[in-house]
Short mmCIF file of C-alpha atoms in Angstrom, two decimals:
data_model
loop_
_atom_site.label_atom_id
_atom_site.label_comp_id
_atom_site.label_asym_id
_atom_site.label_seq_id
_atom_site.Cartn_x
_atom_site.Cartn_y
_atom_site.Cartn_z
CA MET E 27 26.61 -21.59 -7.15
CA GLU E 28 27.16 -20.08 -4.02
CA LEU E 29 24.19 -18.05 -2.23
CA VAL E 30 25.61 -14.45 -0.91
CA CYS E 31 23.24 -12.94 1.01
CA PRO E 32 22.65 -9.45 2.65
CA ALA E 33 22.68 -8.41 6.36
CA GLY E 34 22.11 -5.01 7.65
CA THR E 35 21.76 -5.85 11.40
CA PRO E 36 22.78 -8.82 13.47
CA ALA E 37 19.37 -10.35 13.49
CA SER E 38 19.30 -10.06 9.57
CA LEU E 39 22.56 -12.07 9.83
CA ARG E 40 21.14 -14.64 11.85
CA ALA E 41 17.94 -14.91 9.65
CA ALA E 42 20.05 -15.44 6.48
CA VAL E 43 22.12 -17.97 7.91
CA GLU E 44 19.02 -19.88 9.31
CA ALA E 45 17.34 -19.59 5.92
CA GLY E 46 20.36 -21.09 3.92
CA ALA E 47 22.92 -18.64 3.13
CA ASP E 48 26.39 -19.89 1.97
CA VAL E 49 27.75 -16.54 2.67
CA VAL E 50 26.63 -13.43 4.51
CA TYR E 51 27.88 -9.79 3.39
CA CYS E 52 27.73 -6.68 5.69
CA GLY E 53 29.68 -3.53 6.47
CA PHE E 54 30.82 -1.57 9.37
CA ARG E 55 28.57 1.42 10.81
CA ASP E 56 30.25 4.16 8.94
CA ALA E 57 31.06 5.71 5.54
CA THR E 58 33.25 2.77 4.35
CA ASN E 59 30.46 0.69 2.88
CA ALA E 60 27.71 1.76 0.31
CA ARG E 61 24.81 1.21 2.70
CA ASN E 62 25.53 3.71 5.13
CA PHE E 63 22.26 4.46 6.63
CA PRO E 64 21.01 4.99 10.14
CA GLY E 65 20.14 2.06 12.27
CA LEU E 66 22.09 -0.35 9.94
CA ASN E 67 25.35 -2.06 9.88
CA PHE E 68 27.65 -3.51 12.57
CA SER E 69 30.01 -2.44 15.07
CA ARG E 70 33.39 -4.14 15.58
CA PRO E 71 32.12 -6.38 18.60
CA GLU E 72 28.74 -7.24 16.50
CA LEU E 73 30.67 -8.41 13.54
CA ALA E 74 33.14 -10.33 15.65
CA GLU E 75 30.30 -12.02 17.28
CA ALA E 76 28.33 -12.53 13.72
CA VAL E 77 31.46 -14.23 12.42
CA THR E 78 31.62 -16.63 15.10
CA PHE E 79 28.05 -17.39 14.79
CA ALA E 80 28.27 -17.91 10.87
CA HIS E 81 31.35 -19.97 11.07
CA ARG E 82 29.84 -22.20 13.53
CA HIS E 83 27.00 -23.06 11.02
CA GLY E 84 29.49 -23.22 8.20
CA VAL E 85 28.66 -19.86 6.69
CA HIS E 86 31.10 -17.31 5.41
CA VAL E 87 31.15 -13.74 6.08
CA TYR E 88 32.29 -11.05 3.55
CA LEU E 89 33.07 -7.51 4.60
CA ALA E 90 31.82 -4.59 2.14
CA CYS E 91 34.41 -1.79 2.29
CA ASN E 92 33.23 -0.57 -1.03
CA THR E 93 33.01 3.42 -0.83
CA TYR E 94 35.94 5.42 -2.13
CA PRO E 95 38.10 7.21 0.74
CA GLN E 96 37.76 10.84 1.09
CA ALA E 97 40.96 12.84 0.77
CA GLY E 98 42.46 13.20 4.20
CA SER E 99 40.31 10.74 5.96
CA GLU E 100 41.95 7.48 4.39
CA ASP E 101 42.70 6.15 7.72
CA ILE E 102 38.88 5.40 8.48
CA TRP E 103 38.99 3.01 5.23
CA HIS E 104 42.45 1.50 6.17
CA LYS E 105 41.15 0.73 9.77
CA ALA E 106 38.04 -0.97 8.38
CA VAL E 107 40.40 -3.24 6.27
CA ASP E 108 42.72 -4.05 9.36
CA ASP E 109 39.77 -4.89 11.80
CA ALA E 110 37.97 -6.76 8.98
CA VAL E 111 41.09 -9.06 8.68
CA ALA E 112 41.75 -9.23 12.24
CA ILE E 113 38.19 -10.21 13.08
CA GLY E 114 38.37 -13.07 10.60
CA VAL E 115 35.90 -12.17 8.01
CA ASP E 116 36.29 -14.78 4.82
CA ALA E 117 36.75 -11.76 2.02
CA VAL E 118 36.90 -8.07 1.97
CA ILE E 119 34.99 -6.42 -1.03
CA LEU E 120 36.83 -3.34 -2.23
CA ALA E 121 36.51 -0.98 -4.90
CA ASP E 122 39.05 2.01 -4.52
CA ILE E 123 42.40 1.16 -6.29
CA GLY E 124 44.53 2.87 -3.56
CA LEU E 125 42.47 0.94 -0.88
CA LEU E 126 42.98 -2.40 -2.83
CA ARG E 127 46.74 -1.77 -2.85
CA TYR E 128 46.80 -0.87 0.82
CA ALA E 129 44.83 -4.48 1.56
CA ARG E 130 47.29 -6.23 -0.77
CA ASP E 131 50.21 -4.80 0.93
CA LYS E 132 49.33 -4.87 4.49
CA HIS E 133 47.54 -8.25 4.55
CA PRO E 134 48.93 -10.17 1.55
CA ASP E 135 46.95 -13.45 2.84
CA ALA E 136 43.64 -11.78 2.84
CA ARG E 137 41.02 -12.61 0.10
CA LEU E 138 40.00 -9.58 -1.90
CA HIS E 139 36.92 -9.26 -3.98
CA LEU E 140 36.13 -6.29 -6.45
CA SER E 141 33.10 -4.57 -5.54
CA VAL E 142 30.30 -3.74 -8.21
CA GLN E 143 31.20 -0.05 -7.24
CA ALA E 144 34.47 -0.53 -9.54
CA SER E 145 32.48 -0.98 -12.57
CA ALA E 146 34.54 -3.74 -14.18
CA SER E 147 32.72 -4.98 -17.01
CA ASN E 148 35.26 -6.43 -19.56
CA GLU E 149 38.24 -8.66 -19.44
CA GLU E 150 41.07 -6.16 -19.39
CA ALA E 151 39.64 -4.34 -16.36
CA ILE E 152 39.25 -7.80 -14.65
CA ARG E 153 42.71 -8.95 -15.39
CA PHE E 154 44.27 -5.75 -14.30
CA TYR E 155 42.71 -5.94 -10.77
CA HIS E 156 43.86 -9.56 -10.55
CA ARG E 157 47.17 -9.08 -11.66
CA GLU E 158 47.74 -6.02 -9.59
CA PHE E 159 46.02 -6.78 -6.42
CA GLY E 160 45.33 -10.40 -6.35
CA VAL E 161 41.65 -10.14 -6.63
CA ARG E 162 39.92 -13.72 -6.67
CA ARG E 163 36.53 -12.60 -7.44
CA VAL E 164 34.57 -9.81 -9.12
CA VAL E 165 30.96 -8.70 -8.68
CA LEU E 166 29.77 -7.94 -12.19
CA PRO E 167 27.67 -4.64 -12.90
CA ARG E 168 23.93 -5.32 -13.70
CA VAL E 169 24.50 -4.20 -17.24
CA LEU E 170 25.80 -7.47 -18.78
CA SER E 171 23.78 -10.20 -20.63
CA LEU E 172 24.22 -14.05 -19.96
CA GLU E 173 26.24 -14.21 -23.37
CA GLU E 174 28.45 -11.39 -22.37
CA ILE E 175 29.11 -13.14 -18.90
CA ARG E 176 29.66 -16.57 -20.48
CA MET E 177 32.25 -14.92 -22.62
CA LEU E 178 33.77 -13.17 -19.97
CA ASN E 179 34.30 -16.45 -17.76
CA ARG E 180 35.88 -18.14 -20.77
CA ARG E 181 38.55 -15.34 -20.82
CA ILE E 182 39.26 -14.61 -17.03
CA SER E 183 40.77 -16.76 -14.21
CA VAL E 184 38.61 -14.87 -11.30
CA GLU E 185 35.35 -15.87 -10.04
CA THR E 186 32.12 -14.11 -11.02
CA GLU E 187 29.37 -13.00 -8.94
CA VAL E 188 26.33 -11.63 -10.19
CA PHE E 189 23.21 -9.89 -8.79
CA ALA E 190 20.38 -12.15 -8.51
CA PHE E 191 17.30 -10.42 -6.49
CA GLY E 192 16.65 -6.98 -5.29
CA GLY E 193 16.85 -3.15 -6.49
CA MET E 194 18.06 -2.49 -9.84
CA CYS E 195 20.68 0.20 -10.86
CA VAL E 196 20.23 2.33 -13.84
CA MET E 197 23.63 3.61 -13.98
CA ALA E 198 26.87 1.59 -14.08
CA GLU E 199 27.51 1.16 -10.24
CA GLY E 200 30.37 3.51 -9.25
CA ARG E 201 29.76 6.13 -11.65
CA CYS E 202 26.34 7.41 -10.61
CA SER E 203 26.15 11.06 -9.33
CA LEU E 204 22.38 11.60 -9.29
CA SER E 205 21.89 11.30 -5.56
CA SER E 206 25.19 13.65 -5.11
CA TYR E 207 23.63 16.33 -7.47
CA ALA E 208 20.16 16.10 -5.57
CA THR E 209 21.49 16.15 -1.98
CA GLY E 210 25.31 16.36 -1.87
CA GLU E 211 25.63 12.77 -0.62
CA SER E 212 26.92 10.15 -2.97
CA PRO E 213 26.71 6.30 -2.66
CA ASN E 214 30.11 6.06 -3.87
CA MET E 215 31.70 8.53 -1.58
CA ASN E 216 29.13 8.58 1.42
CA GLY E 217 27.52 5.36 1.14
CA VAL E 218 24.09 6.74 0.82
CA CYS E 219 21.78 7.01 -2.47
CA SER E 220 18.71 9.15 -1.76
CA PRO E 221 19.34 9.46 1.82
CA ALA E 222 16.25 9.48 4.11
CA ALA E 223 17.54 12.83 5.51
CA HIS E 224 16.71 14.59 2.55
CA VAL E 225 13.31 12.85 1.94
CA HIS E 226 10.03 14.47 2.66
CA TYR E 227 6.47 14.14 1.54
CA GLU E 228 3.58 16.95 0.94
CA GLU E 229 0.01 16.85 0.33
CA ARG E 230 -1.03 18.54 -2.93
CA GLY E 231 -4.87 18.58 -3.52
CA ASP E 232 -5.79 14.97 -3.83
CA SER E 233 -2.30 13.96 -4.58
CA THR E 234 0.97 13.26 -2.52
CA VAL E 235 4.24 14.71 -3.71
CA SER E 236 7.60 12.74 -2.88
CA ARG E 237 10.74 14.89 -2.78
CA LEU E 238 14.29 14.49 -2.50
CA GLY E 239 16.07 17.43 -1.41
CA ASN E 240 14.63 20.32 -3.61
CA PHE E 241 13.30 17.88 -6.25
CA ALA E 242 9.98 16.51 -6.92
CA ILE E 243 10.66 12.63 -7.55
CA ASN E 244 6.89 11.65 -8.01
CA VAL E 245 3.28 12.43 -7.70
CA TYR E 246 0.81 9.90 -6.33
CA GLY E 247 -2.84 9.64 -6.68
CA ASN E 248 -5.06 8.63 -3.89
CA ASP E 249 -5.31 4.88 -5.24
CA GLU E 250 -1.51 4.83 -5.62
CA LYS E 251 0.67 3.38 -3.20
CA VAL E 252 3.19 6.10 -2.22
CA GLY E 253 6.68 4.59 -2.94
CA TYR E 254 10.29 6.09 -1.65
CA PRO E 255 11.80 8.80 -3.78
CA THR E 256 14.86 6.97 -5.15
CA LEU E 257 15.96 9.79 -7.76
CA CYS E 258 16.37 7.46 -10.77
CA LYS E 259 13.02 5.79 -10.13
CA GLY E 260 10.99 8.89 -10.22
CA ARG E 261 8.40 10.05 -12.68
CA PHE E 262 9.15 12.87 -14.93
CA ARG E 263 7.74 15.12 -17.50
CA ALA E 264 9.23 15.32 -21.08
CA MET E 265 7.86 16.45 -24.22
CA ASP E 266 4.55 17.05 -22.65
CA LYS E 267 4.43 13.33 -21.43
CA ALA E 268 4.66 11.94 -17.74
CA GLY E 269 6.55 8.90 -17.12
CA TYR E 270 9.46 6.83 -15.69
CA LEU E 271 12.29 8.12 -17.62
CA PHE E 272 15.12 6.31 -16.05
CA GLU E 273 13.73 3.17 -14.79
CA GLU E 274 10.31 1.89 -13.66
CA PRO E 275 10.09 0.44 -10.00
CA THR E 276 10.71 -3.01 -10.37
CA SER E 277 13.26 -5.54 -8.88
CA LEU E 278 15.43 -8.05 -10.31
CA ASP E 279 14.63 -11.76 -9.94
CA VAL E 280 16.85 -14.19 -11.85
CA THR E 281 15.23 -17.53 -10.31
CA ALA E 282 13.92 -18.28 -13.81
CA ILE E 283 17.15 -18.30 -15.22
CA LEU E 284 19.32 -19.99 -12.63
CA PRO E 285 20.39 -22.94 -14.88
CA GLU E 286 21.43 -20.52 -17.49
CA LEU E 287 23.53 -18.64 -15.02
CA ALA E 288 24.94 -21.83 -13.75
CA ASP E 289 25.95 -22.80 -17.47
CA ALA E 290 27.47 -19.41 -18.20
CA GLY E 291 30.13 -20.15 -15.30
CA VAL E 292 28.83 -17.93 -12.60
CA THR E 293 30.42 -18.80 -9.23
CA ALA E 294 27.90 -16.97 -6.92
CA LEU E 295 24.55 -15.25 -6.74
CA LYS E 296 24.22 -11.95 -5.08
CA ILE E 297 20.91 -10.98 -3.13
CA GLU E 298 20.47 -7.24 -2.52
CA GLY E 299 19.07 -5.67 0.43
CA ARG E 300 21.10 -4.80 3.50
CA GLN E 301 18.48 -2.13 4.31
CA ARG E 302 15.65 -4.69 4.44
CA GLY E 303 14.37 -6.55 7.57
CA LYS E 304 14.78 -9.92 8.72
CA ALA E 305 11.47 -11.17 7.66
CA TYR E 306 12.37 -10.16 4.07
CA ILE E 307 15.75 -11.78 4.33
CA THR E 308 14.06 -15.28 5.59
CA GLN E 309 11.78 -15.20 2.61
CA VAL E 310 14.01 -14.29 -0.06
CA VAL E 311 16.85 -16.57 0.92
CA GLY E 312 14.60 -19.58 1.68
CA ALA E 313 13.12 -19.22 -1.82
CA PHE E 314 16.59 -19.00 -3.22
CA ARG E 315 17.91 -21.69 -1.21
CA ALA E 316 15.01 -24.02 -2.37
CA SER E 317 15.55 -23.11 -6.02
CA LEU E 318 19.43 -24.01 -5.84
CA ASP E 319 18.51 -27.10 -4.26
CA ARG E 320 16.13 -28.22 -6.92
CA ILE E 321 18.75 -27.56 -9.58
CA ALA E 322 21.19 -29.58 -7.60
CA ASN E 323 18.78 -32.62 -7.37
CA GLY E 324 18.16 -32.34 -11.32
CA GLN E 325 14.86 -31.15 -11.09
CA THR E 326 13.18 -28.36 -13.29
CA GLY E 327 11.03 -25.32 -12.31
CA THR E 328 13.17 -22.92 -10.41
CA ARG E 329 10.99 -19.92 -10.55
CA SER E 330 9.96 -18.51 -7.04
CA ASN E 331 6.99 -16.70 -6.08
CA LEU E 332 8.68 -13.47 -4.74
CA ALA E 333 6.61 -10.90 -6.70
CA ALA E 334 4.98 -9.53 -3.54
CA LEU E 335 8.62 -8.72 -2.16
CA SER E 336 9.55 -6.92 -5.37
CA GLU E 337 9.48 -3.11 -5.83
CA GLY E 338 6.14 -2.22 -7.43
CA GLN E 339 5.41 -5.94 -7.30
CA ALA E 340 7.10 -6.27 -10.52
CA ASP E 341 10.25 -8.05 -11.60
CA THR E 342 12.51 -8.44 -14.38
CA THR E 343 15.43 -10.46 -15.46
CA GLY E 344 17.10 -7.20 -16.04
CA ALA E 345 20.06 -7.12 -18.60
CA TYR E 346 20.55 -10.79 -18.53
CA ARG E 347 18.07 -11.60 -21.46
CA ARG E 348 18.81 -8.51 -23.54
CA SER E 349 19.16 -8.83 -27.03
CA TRP E 350 20.53 -5.45 -28.16
CA GLN E 351 24.27 -4.53 -27.72
#
C-alpha cells in the first residue's frame, strides 16, 4: 500500500521523504486547503522546489485544494488548480463539484483525487465522481468499517485511500459546522477548524479553562495536561454528568490491522498531521514505513509503538473494527 504523508512546511516535506514516504501531500498558503493555519503551507516557489526535491527521490507530491470556493472568489481556487498543474504535482485533491468540473475541463490530463471533504462513502457517489470528473482515487471518510471498505472496493473501479494515523473526526468530513458555529470560521470554507485566533485559556481557582470563542471547551485540574480546545473533543455537562460527549481525545492508529486493510483492497494509507512538526513526521512516517516493509517481507507483528505521539496518549482503530451498522 502506498504511504501518503503530510507536510505543512518544506522542512516537514523533506523529513517525510527521508523517512520513507511514497507520497507527500501539502497545500498552498491560502484558504484553498483545509489546513489554513498561520505558519503552515507552501508558496508557489516553495512547492516547485519541493516537487523537484521529491521527484529526485522517487516520491510523488499531491496538492490539497479541498475546501469549497466562496461565491465571488472562485478565481483563487481556479488559480490554485492551474498553478499546481503547472508546477507538476502528481495529483490534485479536490472536493467541490464545480472545482472538479473546472479541473477536468481545463486540465483533462491532470490526475484528480476526491478529498475526504466530499464525504463520498457509497458506490453510487463514487461512481458519479469517476464518471463525471474522471476521479481516479477517493479518500474515504473515517466512518466505514473494514467490511464496508472491502465491499466498496469490489464494486468500484477507482483507488481507495484511507486514514491510518492521527486525529479522528467525529463528523462526516465536509459536513461539520461545529467550528463555524463557535467561531464563524469553517474547515470546509476557510480551511480552519477551531482556529488559534479564537483560542484562549483562563485560570479558575485551581483549574484551567480552555475556551474557543465564547465557549468553555474543557476544565482541567492541576494534575491534568491542558489540551487544545478542539470543539468536538471537549468535556461537557449533560444530565448532571460531565464527560466527552462527542469524542474522547485519542488518535487513530491502524498499524495493528495493516494486513486486513491490504486484504480489503486499500490502495493507500494517509497519515494525518500537516500542522505537526518535522520530528513528529519523521517518527510516524518511519514507523509506518517499517511496518509496511515487514508486511512486504512476509513478516508478522506490524503494530508500532506510537502511543506517545497520540492525542491523550491513547489510540484506536476507529470505525474500521466496529461491529454495529
